Amino acid sequence: MKIGIIGSGYVGLVTGACLAHLGHIVTCVDQDVEKVRTLKNGKVPFYEPGLMEMVLENVAAKRLSFTHDITRIVNRCEVLFICVHTPSRANGGADLRFVEKVAKQIATHLRKYCLVVEKSTVPVETGEWVRRTIKRNVRSGVHFDVASNPEFLREGSAIHDFLQPDRIVIGVSSARAEKLLRKLYGSLKAPIIATDIKSAELIKHASNSFLSTKISFANALSRVCDAVGADVEKVTLGMGLDPRIGPQFLKAGIGFGGSCFPKDLSAFLHISEQLGVRFDILADVLRVNDTQREYFVRKILSEMRNLKGKTLGILGLVFKPDTDDMRSAPSIPIVQMLQKEGARIQAYDCQATAKCRALFREVTFTDDPYQAAKGAHAVAVLTEWKEFLNLDWKRLRRLMRSNFFFDGRNMFQPTEMKANGFRYVSVGRPA
Ligand code: NAD
């Protein structure tokens, strides 16, 4: 099939490359001319394991191409995917300006039937609004359908998630749209959940909100564990083995970040309020998440008394491993709070140093974890990069000026870290 992808960021580019990998002819559009130039030069503008290779392979096979000019795809594709970003507005609602612009661009140039699919995460009823927007602006007599096909990929394992999804959700309002989407995904072995458009939109917001709820639950629980000297890792293990609960995402630490959970939760809360529904649990999930960063900094302060003139070595800055995406990373407020207390920060991240240089002020970035620890009074782990599992802790400890070790991800065993000479503090676990 001939497919157009509008918006070639994390979701658009992975979608485009994977659909090309499945044999479709895909053109990815982006309004960012520099991004398109980078892609045409055979480079991927962000880090995602395996993506570069897949892009190069499909470009070479002439199944994947790039342009910044949307007019070059509108009448050449059977299906157009909207994959633009949908950031938060100041009031928490989703900013749909980018979606609206694309809908109008499609409408202005459309001359024959096409299926327009919203893959961006959007509030319920956006599909209907997109349909009305296109209808208002399209030439009379031109037919089209709008569908919702939310994306569940996770950065860091995006290709695997796209090609081997747990489920494919398609929200449709016509048999023709359903047939096209079933054909598109026909070679993937995953259950297809076909619903109306609104239900599909809600599946995405509800899924992300539920996953965030599990994380905030574990974080609130970690504070109770700290208060009584219990071990949150053991408590969540004991809970998670119940198949009705499940172990995934029941993980205490410094809270969730990234480009999706915080923004999608806010957008879901906002649209619920607009619909007159009190979904207070969502506000609590956000509140626990925000305060968990302060909670972690307070733990550091209570151990070290004051941070004035002290050096902290930070290991990991991205919101999760295997990406270089710094959007809403918990490390951002944590580093700011530590600096406000007077700490000097030297930091190491496995992938995101270039992006971090533009984000953080007065932080020294190092080329390896040992340099980040050198001369530091304390080390704090903010991302659970696998690389950190195999560090030479005795060597790292020797490089430090003092022995405080704060594990914001509960990556290590307290007894082992103590044996390595650290005063080890994690989240919701006895010291
Ligand atoms: P992104 O910021 O990485 O990419 C969006 C791209 O759209 C940018 O490259 C931007 O230049 C481009 N764009 C904006 N307006 C355009 C226009 N008019 N024409 C052409 N290009 C345009 O965002 P992302 O992380 O890929 O997220 C996209 C959507 O997918 C969001 O709604 C997000 O919530 C959702 N989503 C993201 C993930 C994820 O892990 N990143 C997972 C699932 C769903």
Tab-separated table of C-alpha atoms in Angstrom, residues 3-193:
chain	number	residue	atom	x	y	z
A	3	ILE	CA	1.349	5.332	2.884
A	4	GLY	CA	2.076	8.916	3.917
A	5	ILE	CA	3.360	9.747	7.403
A	6	ILE	CA	2.991	13.359	8.511
A	7	GLY	CA	5.344	14.173	11.368
A	8	SER	CA	8.595	12.177	11.376
A	9	GLY	CA	9.543	12.211	15.046
A	10	TYR	CA	9.818	9.238	17.397
A	11	VAL	CA	6.438	7.802	16.426
A	12	GLY	CA	6.254	8.903	12.783
A	13	LEU	CA	9.695	7.671	11.817
A	14	VAL	CA	9.324	4.317	13.567
A	15	THR	CA	5.866	3.871	12.004
A	16	GLY	CA	7.212	4.792	8.558
A	17	ALA	CA	10.276	2.549	8.778
A	18	CYS	CA	8.288	-0.419	10.141
A	19	LEU	CA	5.507	-0.108	7.548
A	20	ALA	CA	8.200	0.029	4.828
A	21	HIS	CA	9.797	-3.042	6.431
A	22	LEU	CA	6.418	-4.788	6.051
A	23	GLY	CA	6.550	-4.055	2.308
A	24	HIS	CA	4.506	-0.866	1.995
A	25	ILE	CA	5.718	2.172	0.046
A	26	VAL	CA	6.087	4.943	2.600
A	27	THR	CA	6.838	8.641	2.383
A	28	CYS	CA	7.578	10.458	5.628
A	29	VAL	CA	6.891	14.189	5.742
A	30	ASP	CA	8.181	16.667	8.277
A	31	GLN	CA	7.908	20.433	8.315
A	32	ASP	CA	11.348	20.615	9.927
A	33	VAL	CA	13.558	21.041	6.867
A	34	GLU	CA	16.723	20.288	8.864
A	35	LYS	CA	15.251	16.998	10.123
A	36	VAL	CA	14.341	15.978	6.572
A	37	ARG	CA	17.851	16.856	5.369
A	38	THR	CA	19.356	14.707	8.147
A	39	LEU	CA	17.092	11.792	7.194
A	40	LYS	CA	17.907	12.160	3.504
A	41	ASN	CA	21.596	12.025	4.452
A	42	GLY	CA	20.983	8.611	6.027
A	43	LYS	CA	21.022	9.754	9.642
A	44	VAL	CA	18.338	9.439	12.318
A	45	PRO	CA	17.997	12.608	14.420
A	46	PHE	CA	17.456	10.719	17.716
A	47	TYR	CA	18.625	7.490	19.320
A	48	GLU	CA	16.396	4.441	18.998
A	49	PRO	CA	18.007	0.977	18.888
A	50	GLY	CA	17.863	-0.580	15.399
A	51	LEU	CA	16.072	2.325	13.761
A	52	MET	CA	18.992	3.683	11.759
A	53	GLU	CA	19.635	0.270	10.176
A	54	MET	CA	15.957	-0.206	9.339
A	55	VAL	CA	15.707	3.255	7.783
A	56	LEU	CA	18.820	2.728	5.631
A	57	GLU	CA	17.657	-0.717	4.496
A	58	ASN	CA	14.257	0.534	3.385
A	59	VAL	CA	15.594	3.675	1.729
A	60	ALA	CA	17.973	1.453	-0.263
A	61	ALA	CA	15.027	-0.802	-1.224
A	62	LYS	CA	13.149	2.333	-2.394
A	63	ARG	CA	10.278	1.665	0.001
A	64	LEU	CA	11.004	4.665	2.238
A	65	SER	CA	11.580	8.307	1.316
A	66	PHE	CA	11.432	11.726	2.981
A	67	THR	CA	10.133	15.152	2.069
A	68	HIS	CA	9.153	18.374	3.806
A	69	ASP	CA	6.450	19.021	1.214
A	70	ILE	CA	3.077	17.540	2.197
A	71	THR	CA	1.599	18.308	-1.260
A	72	ARG	CA	3.850	15.589	-2.679
A	73	ILE	CA	2.004	12.842	-0.822
A	74	VAL	CA	-1.605	13.871	-0.343
A	75	ASN	CA	-3.040	12.454	-3.559
A	76	ARG	CA	-0.506	9.648	-3.927
A	77	CYS	CA	-1.325	7.753	-0.729
A	78	GLU	CA	-4.255	5.547	0.241
A	79	VAL	CA	-3.623	6.172	3.931
A	80	LEU	CA	-2.220	9.284	5.624
A	81	PHE	CA	-1.042	9.009	9.224
A	82	ILE	CA	-1.002	12.109	11.433
A	83	CYS	CA	1.982	11.627	13.769
A	84	VAL	CA	2.653	15.186	14.918
A	85	HIS	CA	3.265	16.078	18.548
A	86	THR	CA	0.364	16.963	20.863
A	87	PRO	CA	2.043	18.775	23.765
A	88	SER	CA	0.367	20.079	26.907
A	89	ARG	CA	-1.160	23.537	27.045
A	90	ALA	CA	-0.680	25.636	30.182
A	91	ASN	CA	-4.071	24.408	31.480
A	92	GLY	CA	-3.063	20.743	31.041
A	93	GLY	CA	-5.218	20.172	27.961
A	94	ALA	CA	-3.731	18.852	24.714
A	95	ASP	CA	-2.448	21.455	22.264
A	96	LEU	CA	-3.988	20.328	18.989
A	97	ARG	CA	-2.639	23.163	16.826
A	98	PHE	CA	-0.263	20.858	14.968
A	99	VAL	CA	-3.016	18.311	14.304
A	100	GLU	CA	-5.323	21.080	13.094
A	101	LYS	CA	-2.698	22.463	10.731
A	102	VAL	CA	-2.137	19.020	9.196
A	103	ALA	CA	-5.899	18.425	8.841
A	104	LYS	CA	-6.233	21.731	6.986
A	105	GLN	CA	-3.204	21.011	4.796
A	106	ILE	CA	-4.620	17.610	3.834
A	107	ALA	CA	-8.053	19.122	3.125
A	108	THR	CA	-6.669	21.903	0.925
A	109	HIS	CA	-4.850	19.501	-1.389
A	110	LEU	CA	-7.092	16.425	-1.311
A	111	ARG	CA	-8.655	15.525	-4.672
A	112	LYS	CA	-9.504	11.822	-4.250
A	113	TYR	CA	-10.497	9.385	-1.497
A	114	CYS	CA	-8.044	8.928	1.316
A	115	LEU	CA	-8.108	7.507	4.833
A	116	VAL	CA	-6.740	9.983	7.383
A	117	VAL	CA	-5.535	8.208	10.530
A	118	GLU	CA	-4.771	9.929	13.814
A	119	LYS	CA	-1.815	8.131	15.379
A	120	SER	CA	-0.848	11.032	17.619
A	121	THR	CA	-2.257	10.679	21.128
A	122	VAL	CA	-5.318	12.921	21.275
A	123	PRO	CA	-8.281	13.509	23.612
A	124	VAL	CA	-11.537	11.709	22.972
A	125	GLU	CA	-13.633	13.335	20.221
A	126	THR	CA	-10.590	14.718	18.372
A	127	GLY	CA	-11.338	12.358	15.467
A	128	GLU	CA	-14.739	13.933	15.003
A	129	TRP	CA	-13.165	17.409	15.185
A	130	VAL	CA	-10.539	16.404	12.588
A	131	ARG	CA	-13.334	15.097	10.335
A	132	ARG	CA	-15.236	18.384	10.633
A	133	THR	CA	-12.049	20.416	10.026
A	134	ILE	CA	-11.267	18.492	6.841
A	135	LYS	CA	-14.910	18.623	5.704
A	136	ARG	CA	-14.966	22.414	6.057
A	137	ASN	CA	-11.811	22.872	4.008
A	138	VAL	CA	-11.956	20.129	1.379
A	139	ARG	CA	-13.218	20.557	-2.182
A	140	SER	CA	-16.858	19.487	-2.413
A	141	GLY	CA	-17.417	15.974	-3.710
A	142	VAL	CA	-14.082	14.651	-2.376
A	143	HIS	CA	-14.622	11.695	-0.023
A	144	PHE	CA	-12.442	10.731	2.897
A	145	ASP	CA	-12.563	8.812	6.166
A	146	VAL	CA	-10.979	9.567	9.513
A	147	ALA	CA	-9.796	6.768	11.799
A	148	SER	CA	-7.984	6.467	15.090
A	149	ASN	CA	-5.040	4.091	15.430
A	150	PRO	CA	-3.290	4.953	18.691
A	151	GLU	CA	0.337	3.979	19.056
A	152	PHE	CA	1.585	1.986	22.038
A	153	LEU	CA	5.282	1.736	21.200
A	154	ARG	CA	7.804	2.488	23.927
A	155	GLU	CA	10.948	4.448	23.188
A	156	GLY	CA	13.917	2.136	23.532
A	157	SER	CA	12.030	-0.890	22.205
A	158	ALA	CA	9.974	0.917	19.567
A	159	ILE	CA	10.682	-1.400	16.637
A	160	HIS	CA	9.903	-4.535	18.595
A	161	ASP	CA	6.742	-2.934	19.976
A	162	PHE	CA	5.554	-1.845	16.537
A	163	LEU	CA	6.233	-5.163	14.802
A	164	GLN	CA	5.132	-7.389	17.675
A	165	PRO	CA	2.404	-5.389	19.384
A	166	ASP	CA	0.180	-6.764	22.152
A	167	ARG	CA	-2.772	-5.409	20.231
A	168	ILE	CA	-3.623	-3.127	17.331
A	169	VAL	CA	-6.447	-0.715	18.062
A	170	ILE	CA	-8.387	0.694	15.151
A	171	GLY	CA	-11.214	3.135	15.693
A	172	VAL	CA	-13.272	3.426	12.536
A	173	SER	CA	-16.580	4.777	11.309
A	174	SER	CA	-16.825	2.988	7.968
A	175	ALA	CA	-16.295	-0.498	6.573
A	176	ARG	CA	-13.937	0.941	3.966
A	177	ALA	CA	-11.652	2.454	6.640
A	178	GLU	CA	-11.649	-0.799	8.622
A	179	LYS	CA	-10.782	-2.824	5.523
A	180	LEU	CA	-7.860	-0.529	4.667
A	181	LEU	CA	-6.392	-0.699	8.174
A	182	ARG	CA	-6.841	-4.477	8.410
A	183	LYS	CA	-5.036	-4.822	5.070
A	184	LEU	CA	-2.240	-2.488	6.206
A	185	TYR	CA	-1.536	-4.505	9.358
A	186	GLY	CA	-2.484	-7.864	7.817
A	187	SER	CA	0.982	-9.392	8.181
A	188	LEU	CA	1.316	-8.638	11.907
A	189	LYS	CA	0.341	-11.378	14.320
A	190	ALA	CA	-1.604	-9.389	16.897
A	191	PRO	CA	-5.244	-9.145	17.905
A	192	ILE	CA	-6.974	-6.262	16.168
A	193	ILE	CA	-9.457	-4.418	18.350
